[in-house]
Short mmCIF file of C-alpha atoms in Angstrom, two decimals:
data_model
loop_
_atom_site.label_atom_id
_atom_site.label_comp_id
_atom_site.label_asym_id
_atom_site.label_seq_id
_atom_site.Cartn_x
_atom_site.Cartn_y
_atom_site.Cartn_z
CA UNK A 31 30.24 -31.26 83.31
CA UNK A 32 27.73 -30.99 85.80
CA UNK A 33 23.94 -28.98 85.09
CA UNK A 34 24.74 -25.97 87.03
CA UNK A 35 28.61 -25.61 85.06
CA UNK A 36 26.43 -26.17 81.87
CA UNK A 37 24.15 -23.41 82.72
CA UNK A 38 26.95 -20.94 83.50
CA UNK A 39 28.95 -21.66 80.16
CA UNK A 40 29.39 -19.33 77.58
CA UNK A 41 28.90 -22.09 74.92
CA UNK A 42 25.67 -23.32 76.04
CA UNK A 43 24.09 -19.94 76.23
CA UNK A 44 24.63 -20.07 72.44
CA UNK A 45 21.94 -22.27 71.70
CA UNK A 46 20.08 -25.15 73.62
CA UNK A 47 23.42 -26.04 76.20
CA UNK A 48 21.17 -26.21 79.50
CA UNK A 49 17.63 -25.85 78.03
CA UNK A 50 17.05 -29.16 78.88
CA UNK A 51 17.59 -28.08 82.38
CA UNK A 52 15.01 -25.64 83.63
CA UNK A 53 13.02 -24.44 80.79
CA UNK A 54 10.13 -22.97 82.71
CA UNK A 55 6.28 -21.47 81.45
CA UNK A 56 3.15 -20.55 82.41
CA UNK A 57 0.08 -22.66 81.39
CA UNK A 58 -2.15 -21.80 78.57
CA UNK A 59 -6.20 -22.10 78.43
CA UNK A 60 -7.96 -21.88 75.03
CA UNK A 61 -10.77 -19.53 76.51
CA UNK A 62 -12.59 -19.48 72.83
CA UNK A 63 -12.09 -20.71 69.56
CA UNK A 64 -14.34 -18.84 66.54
CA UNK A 65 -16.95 -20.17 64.09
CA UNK A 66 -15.68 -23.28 62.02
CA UNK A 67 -12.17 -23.57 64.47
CA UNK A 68 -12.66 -26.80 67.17
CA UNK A 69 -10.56 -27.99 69.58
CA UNK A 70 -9.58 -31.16 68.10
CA UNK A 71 -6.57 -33.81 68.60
CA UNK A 72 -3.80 -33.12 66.72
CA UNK A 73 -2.10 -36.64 67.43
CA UNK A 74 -2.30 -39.63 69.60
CA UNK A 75 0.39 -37.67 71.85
CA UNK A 76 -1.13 -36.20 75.35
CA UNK A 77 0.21 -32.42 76.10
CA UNK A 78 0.40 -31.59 79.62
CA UNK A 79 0.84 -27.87 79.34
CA UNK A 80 -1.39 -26.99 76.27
CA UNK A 81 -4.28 -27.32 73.76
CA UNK A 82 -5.25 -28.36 70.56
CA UNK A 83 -6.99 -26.89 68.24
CA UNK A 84 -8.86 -27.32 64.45
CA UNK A 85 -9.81 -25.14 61.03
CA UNK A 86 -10.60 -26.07 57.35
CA UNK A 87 -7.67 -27.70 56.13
CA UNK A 88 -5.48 -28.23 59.28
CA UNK A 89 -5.01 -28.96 63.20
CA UNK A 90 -2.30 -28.01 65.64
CA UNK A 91 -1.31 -27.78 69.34
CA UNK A 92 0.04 -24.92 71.11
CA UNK A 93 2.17 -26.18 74.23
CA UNK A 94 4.52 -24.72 76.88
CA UNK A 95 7.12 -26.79 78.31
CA UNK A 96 6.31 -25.70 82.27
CA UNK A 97 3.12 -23.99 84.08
CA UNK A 98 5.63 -22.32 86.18
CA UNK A 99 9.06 -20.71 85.74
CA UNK A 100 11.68 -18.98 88.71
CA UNK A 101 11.39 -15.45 89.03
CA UNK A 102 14.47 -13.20 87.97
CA UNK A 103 16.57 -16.48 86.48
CA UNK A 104 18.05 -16.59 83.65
CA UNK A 105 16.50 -19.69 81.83
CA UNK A 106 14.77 -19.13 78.76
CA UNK A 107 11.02 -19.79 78.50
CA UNK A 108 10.02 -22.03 75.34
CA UNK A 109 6.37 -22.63 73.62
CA UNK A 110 6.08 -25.38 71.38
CA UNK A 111 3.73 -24.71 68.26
CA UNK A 112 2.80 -27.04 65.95
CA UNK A 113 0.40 -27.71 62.34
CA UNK A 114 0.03 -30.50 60.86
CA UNK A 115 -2.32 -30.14 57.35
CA UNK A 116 -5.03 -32.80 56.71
CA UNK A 117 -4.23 -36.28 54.80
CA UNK A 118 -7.10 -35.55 52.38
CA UNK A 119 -6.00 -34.34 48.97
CA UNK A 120 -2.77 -36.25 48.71
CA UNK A 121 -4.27 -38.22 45.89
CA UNK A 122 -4.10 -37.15 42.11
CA UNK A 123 -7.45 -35.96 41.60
CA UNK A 124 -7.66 -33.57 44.21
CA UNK A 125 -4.36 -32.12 43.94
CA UNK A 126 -3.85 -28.41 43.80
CA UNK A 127 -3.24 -26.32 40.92
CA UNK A 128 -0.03 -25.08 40.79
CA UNK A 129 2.44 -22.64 39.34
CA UNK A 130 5.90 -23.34 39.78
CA UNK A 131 8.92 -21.24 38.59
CA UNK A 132 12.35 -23.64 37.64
CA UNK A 133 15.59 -21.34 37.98
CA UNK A 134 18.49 -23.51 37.30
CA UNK A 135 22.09 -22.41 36.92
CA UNK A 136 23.86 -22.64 34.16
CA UNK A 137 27.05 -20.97 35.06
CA UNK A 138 30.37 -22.25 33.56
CA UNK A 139 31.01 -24.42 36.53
CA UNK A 140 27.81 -26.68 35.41
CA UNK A 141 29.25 -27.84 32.01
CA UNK A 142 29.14 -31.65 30.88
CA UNK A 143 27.51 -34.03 33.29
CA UNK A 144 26.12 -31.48 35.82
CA UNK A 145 24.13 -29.48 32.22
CA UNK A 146 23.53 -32.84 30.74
CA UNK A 147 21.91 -34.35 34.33
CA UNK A 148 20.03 -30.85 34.55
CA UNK A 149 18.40 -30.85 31.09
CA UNK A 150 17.04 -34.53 31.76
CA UNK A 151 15.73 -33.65 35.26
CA UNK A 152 13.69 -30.96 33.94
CA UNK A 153 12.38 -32.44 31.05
CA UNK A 154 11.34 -35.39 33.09
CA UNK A 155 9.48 -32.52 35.47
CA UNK A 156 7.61 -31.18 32.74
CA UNK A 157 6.49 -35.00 31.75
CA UNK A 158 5.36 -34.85 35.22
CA UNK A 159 3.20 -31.80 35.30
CA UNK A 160 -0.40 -31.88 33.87
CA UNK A 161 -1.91 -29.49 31.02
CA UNK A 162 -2.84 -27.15 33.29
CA UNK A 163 -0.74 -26.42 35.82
CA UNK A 164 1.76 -23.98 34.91
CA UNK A 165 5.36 -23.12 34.59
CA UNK A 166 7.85 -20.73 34.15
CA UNK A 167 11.59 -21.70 33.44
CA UNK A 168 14.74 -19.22 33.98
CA UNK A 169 18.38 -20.08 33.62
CA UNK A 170 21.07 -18.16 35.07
CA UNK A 171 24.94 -17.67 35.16
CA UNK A 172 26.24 -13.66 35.14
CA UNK A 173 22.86 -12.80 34.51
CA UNK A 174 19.73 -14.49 33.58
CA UNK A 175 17.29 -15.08 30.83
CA UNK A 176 13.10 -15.68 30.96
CA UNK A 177 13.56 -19.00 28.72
CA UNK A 178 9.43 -19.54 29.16
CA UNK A 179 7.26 -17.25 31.13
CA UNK A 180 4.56 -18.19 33.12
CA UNK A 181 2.30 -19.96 30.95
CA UNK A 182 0.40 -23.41 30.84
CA UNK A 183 1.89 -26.74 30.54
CA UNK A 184 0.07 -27.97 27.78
CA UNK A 185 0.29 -25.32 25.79
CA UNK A 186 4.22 -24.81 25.72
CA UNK A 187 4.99 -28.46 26.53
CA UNK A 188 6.63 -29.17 23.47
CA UNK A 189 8.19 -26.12 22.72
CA UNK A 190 9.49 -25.74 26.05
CA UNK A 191 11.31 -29.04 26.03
CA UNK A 192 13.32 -27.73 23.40
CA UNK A 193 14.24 -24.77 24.57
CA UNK A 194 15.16 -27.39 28.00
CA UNK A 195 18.00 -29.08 24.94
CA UNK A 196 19.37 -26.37 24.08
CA UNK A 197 20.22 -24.93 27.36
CA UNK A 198 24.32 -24.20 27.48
CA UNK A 199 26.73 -23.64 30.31
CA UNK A 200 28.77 -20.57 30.65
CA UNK A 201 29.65 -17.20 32.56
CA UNK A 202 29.04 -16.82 36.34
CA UNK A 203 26.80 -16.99 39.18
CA UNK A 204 24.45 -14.49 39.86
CA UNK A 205 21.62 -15.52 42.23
CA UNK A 206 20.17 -12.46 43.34
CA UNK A 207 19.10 -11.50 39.77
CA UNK A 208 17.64 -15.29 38.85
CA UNK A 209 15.81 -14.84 42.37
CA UNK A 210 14.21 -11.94 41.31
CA UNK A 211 13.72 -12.83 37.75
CA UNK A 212 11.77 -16.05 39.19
CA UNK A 213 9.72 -13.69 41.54
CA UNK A 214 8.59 -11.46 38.67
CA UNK A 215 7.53 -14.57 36.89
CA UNK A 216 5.45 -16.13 39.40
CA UNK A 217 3.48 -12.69 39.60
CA UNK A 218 2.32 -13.66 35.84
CA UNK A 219 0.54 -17.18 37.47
CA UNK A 220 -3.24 -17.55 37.06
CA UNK A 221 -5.16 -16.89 40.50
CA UNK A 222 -5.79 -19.80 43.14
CA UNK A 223 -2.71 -21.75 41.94
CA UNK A 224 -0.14 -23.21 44.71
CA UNK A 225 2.86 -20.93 43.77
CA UNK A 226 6.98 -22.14 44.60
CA UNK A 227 10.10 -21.19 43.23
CA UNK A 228 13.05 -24.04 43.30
CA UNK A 229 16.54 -22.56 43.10
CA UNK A 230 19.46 -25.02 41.75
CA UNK A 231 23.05 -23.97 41.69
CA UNK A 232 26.41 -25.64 42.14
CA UNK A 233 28.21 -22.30 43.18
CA UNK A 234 27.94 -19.44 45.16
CA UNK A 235 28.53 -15.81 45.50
CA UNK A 236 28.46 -12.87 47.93
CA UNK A 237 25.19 -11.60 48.42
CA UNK A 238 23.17 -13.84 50.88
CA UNK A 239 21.13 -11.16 52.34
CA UNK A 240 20.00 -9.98 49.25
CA UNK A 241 18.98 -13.67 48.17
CA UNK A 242 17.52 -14.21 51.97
CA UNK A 243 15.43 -10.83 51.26
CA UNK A 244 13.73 -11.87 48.09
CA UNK A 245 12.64 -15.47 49.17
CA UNK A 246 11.03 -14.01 52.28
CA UNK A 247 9.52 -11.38 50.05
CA UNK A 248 7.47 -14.33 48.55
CA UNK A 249 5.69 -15.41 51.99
CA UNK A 250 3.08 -12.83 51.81
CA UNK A 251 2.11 -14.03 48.71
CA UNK A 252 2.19 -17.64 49.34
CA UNK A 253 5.08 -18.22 47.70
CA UNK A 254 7.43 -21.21 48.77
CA UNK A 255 11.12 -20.93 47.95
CA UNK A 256 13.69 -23.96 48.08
CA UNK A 257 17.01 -24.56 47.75
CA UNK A 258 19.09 -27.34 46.19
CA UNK A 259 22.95 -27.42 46.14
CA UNK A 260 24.42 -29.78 43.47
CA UNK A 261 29.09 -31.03 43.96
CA UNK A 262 30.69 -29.66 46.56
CA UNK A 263 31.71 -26.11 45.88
CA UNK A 264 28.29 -24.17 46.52
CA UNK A 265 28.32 -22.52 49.87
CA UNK A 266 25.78 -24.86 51.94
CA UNK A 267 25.02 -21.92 54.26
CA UNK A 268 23.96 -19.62 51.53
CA UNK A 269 21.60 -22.52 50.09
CA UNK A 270 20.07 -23.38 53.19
CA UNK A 271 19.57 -19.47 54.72
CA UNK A 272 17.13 -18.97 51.20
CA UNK A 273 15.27 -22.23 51.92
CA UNK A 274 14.74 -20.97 55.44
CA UNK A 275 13.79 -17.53 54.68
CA UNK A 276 11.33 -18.60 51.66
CA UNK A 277 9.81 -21.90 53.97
CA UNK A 278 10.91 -24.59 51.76
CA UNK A 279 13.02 -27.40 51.44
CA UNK A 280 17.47 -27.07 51.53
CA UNK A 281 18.64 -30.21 49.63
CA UNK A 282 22.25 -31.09 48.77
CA UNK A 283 23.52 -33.60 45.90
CA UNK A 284 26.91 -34.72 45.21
CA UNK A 285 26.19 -34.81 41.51
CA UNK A 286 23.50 -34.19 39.26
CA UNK A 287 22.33 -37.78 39.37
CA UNK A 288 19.57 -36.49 42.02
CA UNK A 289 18.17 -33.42 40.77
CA UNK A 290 15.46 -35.47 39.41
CA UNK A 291 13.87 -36.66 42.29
CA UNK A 292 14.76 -33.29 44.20
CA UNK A 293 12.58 -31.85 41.38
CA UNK A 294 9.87 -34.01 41.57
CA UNK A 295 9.25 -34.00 45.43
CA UNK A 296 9.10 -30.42 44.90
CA UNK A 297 6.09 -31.00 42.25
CA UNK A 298 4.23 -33.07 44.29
CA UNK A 299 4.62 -31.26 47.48
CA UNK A 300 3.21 -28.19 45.60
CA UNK A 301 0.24 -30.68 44.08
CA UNK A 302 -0.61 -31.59 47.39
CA UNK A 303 0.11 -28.18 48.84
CA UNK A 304 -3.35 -27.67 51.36
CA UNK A 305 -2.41 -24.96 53.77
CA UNK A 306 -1.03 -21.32 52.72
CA UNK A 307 0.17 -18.77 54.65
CA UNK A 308 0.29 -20.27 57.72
CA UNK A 309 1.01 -17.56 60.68
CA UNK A 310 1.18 -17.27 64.40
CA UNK A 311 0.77 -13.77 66.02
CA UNK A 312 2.19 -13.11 69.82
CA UNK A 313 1.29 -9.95 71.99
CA UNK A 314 3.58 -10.30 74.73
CA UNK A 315 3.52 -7.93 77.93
CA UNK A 316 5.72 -5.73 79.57
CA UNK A 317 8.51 -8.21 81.40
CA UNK A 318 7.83 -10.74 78.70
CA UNK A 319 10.38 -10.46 75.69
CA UNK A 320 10.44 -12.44 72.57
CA UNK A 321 14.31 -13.71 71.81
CA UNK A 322 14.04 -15.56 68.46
CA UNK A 323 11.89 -18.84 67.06
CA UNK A 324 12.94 -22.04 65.82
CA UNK A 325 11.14 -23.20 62.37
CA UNK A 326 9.55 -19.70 61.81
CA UNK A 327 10.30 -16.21 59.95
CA UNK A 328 9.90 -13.72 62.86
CA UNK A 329 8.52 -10.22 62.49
CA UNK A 330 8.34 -7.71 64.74
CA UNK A 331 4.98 -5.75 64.50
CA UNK A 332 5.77 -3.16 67.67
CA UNK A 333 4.25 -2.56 70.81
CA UNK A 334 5.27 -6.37 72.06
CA UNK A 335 4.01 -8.01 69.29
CA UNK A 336 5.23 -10.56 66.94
CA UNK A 337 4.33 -12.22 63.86
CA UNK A 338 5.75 -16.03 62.87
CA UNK A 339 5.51 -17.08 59.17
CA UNK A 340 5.67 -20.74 58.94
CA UNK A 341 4.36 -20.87 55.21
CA UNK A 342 2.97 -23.61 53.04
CA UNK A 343 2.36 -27.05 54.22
CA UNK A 344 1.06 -29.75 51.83
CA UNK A 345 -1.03 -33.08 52.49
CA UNK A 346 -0.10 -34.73 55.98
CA UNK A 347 3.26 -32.06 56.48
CA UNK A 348 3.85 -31.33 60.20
CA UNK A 349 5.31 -28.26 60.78
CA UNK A 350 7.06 -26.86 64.29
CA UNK A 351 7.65 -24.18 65.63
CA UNK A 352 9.96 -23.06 68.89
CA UNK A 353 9.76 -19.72 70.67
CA UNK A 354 11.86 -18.26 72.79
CA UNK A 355 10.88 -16.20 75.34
CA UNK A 356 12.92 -13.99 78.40
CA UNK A 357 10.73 -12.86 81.13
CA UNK A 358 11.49 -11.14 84.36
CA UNK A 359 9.23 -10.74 86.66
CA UNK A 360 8.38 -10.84 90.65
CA UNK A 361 7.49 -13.71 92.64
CA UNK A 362 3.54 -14.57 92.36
CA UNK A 363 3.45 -12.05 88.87
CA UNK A 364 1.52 -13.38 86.53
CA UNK A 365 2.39 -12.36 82.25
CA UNK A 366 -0.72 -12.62 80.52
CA UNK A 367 -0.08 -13.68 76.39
CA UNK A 368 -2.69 -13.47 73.53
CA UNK A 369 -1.77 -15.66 70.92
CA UNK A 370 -3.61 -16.09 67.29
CA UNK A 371 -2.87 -18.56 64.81
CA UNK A 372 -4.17 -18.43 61.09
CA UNK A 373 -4.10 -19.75 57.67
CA UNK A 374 -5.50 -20.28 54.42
CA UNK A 375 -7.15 -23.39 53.16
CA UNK A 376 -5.87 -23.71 49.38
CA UNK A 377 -9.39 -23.61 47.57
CA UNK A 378 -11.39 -23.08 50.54
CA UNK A 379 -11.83 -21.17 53.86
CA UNK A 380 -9.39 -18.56 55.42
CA UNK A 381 -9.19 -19.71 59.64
CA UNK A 382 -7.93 -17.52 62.32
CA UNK A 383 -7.93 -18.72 65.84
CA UNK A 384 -7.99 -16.74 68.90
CA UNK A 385 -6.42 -18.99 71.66
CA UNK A 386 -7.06 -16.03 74.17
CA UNK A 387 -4.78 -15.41 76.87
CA UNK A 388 -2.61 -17.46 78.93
CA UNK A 389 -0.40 -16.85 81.68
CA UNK A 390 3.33 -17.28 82.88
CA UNK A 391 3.72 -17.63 86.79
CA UNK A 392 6.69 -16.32 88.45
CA UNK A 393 7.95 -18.65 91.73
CA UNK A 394 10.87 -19.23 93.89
CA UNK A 395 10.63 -23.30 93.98
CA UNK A 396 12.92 -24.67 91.73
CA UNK A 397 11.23 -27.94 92.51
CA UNK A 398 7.30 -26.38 91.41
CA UNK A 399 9.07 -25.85 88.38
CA UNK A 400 10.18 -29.07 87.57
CA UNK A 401 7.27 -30.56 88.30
CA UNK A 402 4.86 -28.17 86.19
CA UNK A 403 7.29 -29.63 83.24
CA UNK A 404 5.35 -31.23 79.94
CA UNK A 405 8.21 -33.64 78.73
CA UNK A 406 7.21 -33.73 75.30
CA UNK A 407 7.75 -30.01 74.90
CA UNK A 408 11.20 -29.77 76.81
CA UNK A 409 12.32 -33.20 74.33
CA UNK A 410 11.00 -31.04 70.88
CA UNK A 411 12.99 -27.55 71.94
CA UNK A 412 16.00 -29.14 73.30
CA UNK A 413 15.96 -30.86 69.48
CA UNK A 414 15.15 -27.74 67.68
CA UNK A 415 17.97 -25.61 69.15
CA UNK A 416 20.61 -28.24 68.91
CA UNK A 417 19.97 -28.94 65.37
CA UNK A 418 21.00 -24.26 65.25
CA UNK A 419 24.49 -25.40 67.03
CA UNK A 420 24.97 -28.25 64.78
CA UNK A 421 24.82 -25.41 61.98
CA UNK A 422 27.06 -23.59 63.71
CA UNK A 423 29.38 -26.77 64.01
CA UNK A 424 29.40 -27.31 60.25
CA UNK A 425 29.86 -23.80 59.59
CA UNK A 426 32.76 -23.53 61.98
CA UNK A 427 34.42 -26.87 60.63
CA UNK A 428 33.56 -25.73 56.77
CA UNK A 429 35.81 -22.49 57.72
CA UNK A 430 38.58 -25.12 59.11
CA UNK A 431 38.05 -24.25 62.47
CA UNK A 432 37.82 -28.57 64.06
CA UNK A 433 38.93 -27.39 67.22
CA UNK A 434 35.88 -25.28 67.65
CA UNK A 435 33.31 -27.06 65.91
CA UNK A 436 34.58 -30.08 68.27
CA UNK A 437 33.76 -28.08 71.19
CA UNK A 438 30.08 -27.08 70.13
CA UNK A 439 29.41 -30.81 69.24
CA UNK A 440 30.45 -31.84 72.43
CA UNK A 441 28.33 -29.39 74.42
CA UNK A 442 25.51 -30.63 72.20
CA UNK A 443 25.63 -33.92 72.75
CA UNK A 444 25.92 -33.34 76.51
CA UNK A 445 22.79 -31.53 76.50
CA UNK A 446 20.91 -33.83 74.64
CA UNK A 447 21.81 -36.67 76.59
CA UNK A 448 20.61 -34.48 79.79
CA UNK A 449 17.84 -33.44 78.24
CA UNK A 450 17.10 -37.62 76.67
CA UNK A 451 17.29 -38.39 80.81
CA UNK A 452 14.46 -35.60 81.59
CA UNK A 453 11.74 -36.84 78.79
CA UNK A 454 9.15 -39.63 78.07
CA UNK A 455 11.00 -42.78 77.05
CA UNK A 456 9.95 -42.18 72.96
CA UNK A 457 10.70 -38.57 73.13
CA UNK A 458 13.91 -39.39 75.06
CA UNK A 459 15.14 -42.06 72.10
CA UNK A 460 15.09 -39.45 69.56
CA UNK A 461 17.20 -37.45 71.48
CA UNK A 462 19.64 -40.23 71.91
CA UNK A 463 19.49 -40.84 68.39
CA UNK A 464 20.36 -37.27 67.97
CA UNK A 465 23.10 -37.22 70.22
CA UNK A 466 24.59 -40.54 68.80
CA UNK A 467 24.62 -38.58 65.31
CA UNK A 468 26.35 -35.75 66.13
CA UNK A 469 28.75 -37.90 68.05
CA UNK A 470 29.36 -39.14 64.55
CA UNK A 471 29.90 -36.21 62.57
CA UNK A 472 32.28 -35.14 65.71
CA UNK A 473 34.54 -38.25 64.94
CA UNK A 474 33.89 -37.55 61.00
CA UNK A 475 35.12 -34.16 61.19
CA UNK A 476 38.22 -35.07 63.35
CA UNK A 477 39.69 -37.76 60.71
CA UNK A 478 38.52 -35.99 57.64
CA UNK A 479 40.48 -32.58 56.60
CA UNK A 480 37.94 -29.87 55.83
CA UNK A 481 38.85 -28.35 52.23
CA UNK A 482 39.01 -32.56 51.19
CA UNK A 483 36.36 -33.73 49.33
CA UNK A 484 35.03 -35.81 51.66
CA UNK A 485 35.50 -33.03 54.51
CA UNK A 486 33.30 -30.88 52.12
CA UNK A 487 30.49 -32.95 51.61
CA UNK A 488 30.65 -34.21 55.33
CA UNK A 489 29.59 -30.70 56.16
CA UNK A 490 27.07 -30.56 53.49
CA UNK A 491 25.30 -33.50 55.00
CA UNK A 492 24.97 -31.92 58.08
CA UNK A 493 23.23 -28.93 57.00
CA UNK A 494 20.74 -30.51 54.96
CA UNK A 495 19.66 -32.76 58.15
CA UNK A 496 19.72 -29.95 60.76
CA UNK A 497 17.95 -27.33 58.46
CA UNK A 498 15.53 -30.03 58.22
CA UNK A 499 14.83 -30.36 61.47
CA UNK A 500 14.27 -26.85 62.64
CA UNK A 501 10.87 -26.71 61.01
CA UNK A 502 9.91 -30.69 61.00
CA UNK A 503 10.47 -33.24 63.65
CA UNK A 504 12.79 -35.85 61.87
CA UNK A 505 14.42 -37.27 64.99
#
């Protein structure tokens, strides 16, 4: 299929198709940075078309993919941000204090090994938590029950692990209650603690938004919400849609084997948790529209502006974030964008950076274009977007659609290899090495029958990876 065909195609409109093609911006100067905020190098990696910038706790870049983009097209316009929190603090002594709310299932579905693997994984987290950090601990099925509230570790250690032994499997799944039972919990936690919320469950039931709703109802507050799905008959997309919308982790486990170490990243994330709130703010002009970002809850504030969430980011995390913009304007028309980035240092300093203006230029030379292009940038959104149709892929082939999730796959991999041809040589391997995987789960999905148990946790696998890489670089 040649680049113009793939431009023109219904199916790569969905998502990243021909991104790779002629993603086109306008450059950005950082006119002024405030007291205590530097510009600073985020990594060795050069960026053509942006800056870089510092504050007490964490760095970042802002980059656009081109300086210039063609007036009236149709390509989307992409801006690459990204945050990366300081090393320091990773160690046990300076490790954040933390509140952290455990709401496990306990539904009917969970009985023998999953309840038995559960009860060990948590007692083995509270082992793993010191005096004073503290803990809350609700189980659900129909409906559920505060089994400890919000206290200190040390002083309901021992009680709490038997409460942990006694914990029994029945009735159903309600996860919209246990969600907000959690929430209410986590409002009890001491001041200045690192707050997150890990949801387990091996089922599923019918009231995502709700679920979506409350985790992002955290972010405000600094609380993190993930998501781990444990067998094969929890509804991946449900799972995964909660991590997204609270900014924290979507894991999947065939049995309850690994809820242990899913538990315990999750405790030393949070220990080593050194940026809160992390937030980008866009004022866009007239002829300058925002369309959606990658690796980011978007809210719109009115009057062209936006607000991104990107959350909590602990001890050497690098977080990313694509944005997509649609801009129509006249040859020679310049769209002027303010863009501020904050956060807050956990224990420390508050930072909000005012990167100023910068400006999108409208031309007519197709060949300007390409050559105002930053490689790096057009490699990281070309990534980003096809890890949202690989979603859709799973989803489609989850539903027993093959046909269809076939199609998407191969569009995918087409624009990735396109896009692998257009970047630096390291940016371009990962690409490749994205491609070559979703080649994989193409051929996977073809042999294997979705509603088998293999087809089942085929599709599993390949949400946990892709929501994974729309808000951290893994390939």
């Amino acid at each position: 299929m040649s680049l113009r065909r793939l431009l023109d195609s219904p199916r790569a409109r969905r998502g990243i198709a021909a991104s790779a093609i002629v993603l086109s911006l306008g450059g950005l100067v950082l006119v002024r940075t405030p007291s205590g905020a530097t510009a600073a190098p985020l990594t060795d990696v050069s960026y053509l078309n942006g800056t870089t910038f510092s504050g007490p706790g964490a760095s970042g870049s802002l980059s656009l993919s081109h300086v210039k983009f063609l007036a009236h097209g149709r390509q989307p316009i992409y801006a690459e941000l990204r945050l990366r929190a300081d090393d320091q603090g990773a160690n046990e002594e300076e490790r954040a204090p933390l509140a952290l709310a455990v709401v496990i299932d306990t539904s009917g579905s969970m009985e023998g090994d999953k309840i038995e693997e559960a009860r060990r994984s948590v007692l083995r987290l509270i082992d793993g938590m010191r005096d004073d950090d503290e803990i809350a601990l609700i189980r659900y099925d129909s409906h559920p029950e505060l089994i400890q509230g919000m206290a200190r570790v040390g002083e309901v250690r021992r009680s709490l692990r038997q409460r942990v032994l006694e914990l029994q499997s029945s009735g159903g799944t309600n996860i919209p209650a246990a969600l907000s039972e959690g929430m209410d919990a986590l409002r009890d936690a001491s001041a200045g603690r690192v707050r997150r919320l890990v949801l387990v469950s091996d089922g599923l039931d019918s009231t995502r938004q709700q679920s979506e709703a409350l985790a992002r109802s955290g972010t405000d507050r600094g609380v993190t919400v993930s998501a781990l799905g444990i067998g094969l008959d929890f509804d991946e997309g449900y799972m995964a849609a909660i991590a997204r919308a609270g900014r924290g982790n979507f894991g999947f486990v065939e049995d309850a084997s690994s809820l242990a170490k899913f538990l315990e990243r999750e405790l030393s994330e949070t220990a080593t948790t050194k940026v809160e709130r992390a937030r980008a703010r866009f004022r866009l002009p007239k002829g300058l529209r925002f369309v959606r970002a990658v690796g980011a809850d978007a809210r719109h504030l009115g009057d062209g502006e936006v607000e991104l969430r990107v959350g909590s980011l602990y001890a050497g995390d690098e977080r990313r974030v694509v944005v997509e913009l649609a801009a129509d304007a006249e040859i020679g028309e310049s769209l002027a964008i303010a863009t501020e980035v904050s956060w807050d240092a956990v224990g420390g300093d508050s930072a909000r950076l005012d990167l100023s203006e910068l400006s999108v230029v409208a031309t007519d030379d197709a060949q300007a274009v390409a050559q105002s292009r930053d490689g790096r940038v057009f490699a990281s959104s070309a990534s980003a977007l096809a890890s949202l149709n690989q979603l859709e892929a799973a989803e489609a082939y989850k539903n027993g659609d093959v046909t269809r999730a076939r199609q998407i796959i191969e569009d995918n991999v087409l624009a990735l290899e396109e896009a692998a041809a257009a970047a630096p040589a390291d940016a371009g391997d990962g690409l490749r090495k994205q491609a070559k995987g979703y080649a994989d789960s193409r051929d996977e999905f073809e042999r294997t029958p979705p509603g088998s148990a293999e087809g089942r946790a085929a599709s599993k696998r390949a949400a946990e990876k892709d929501t994974a890489n729309l808000g951290r670089s893994i390939y």
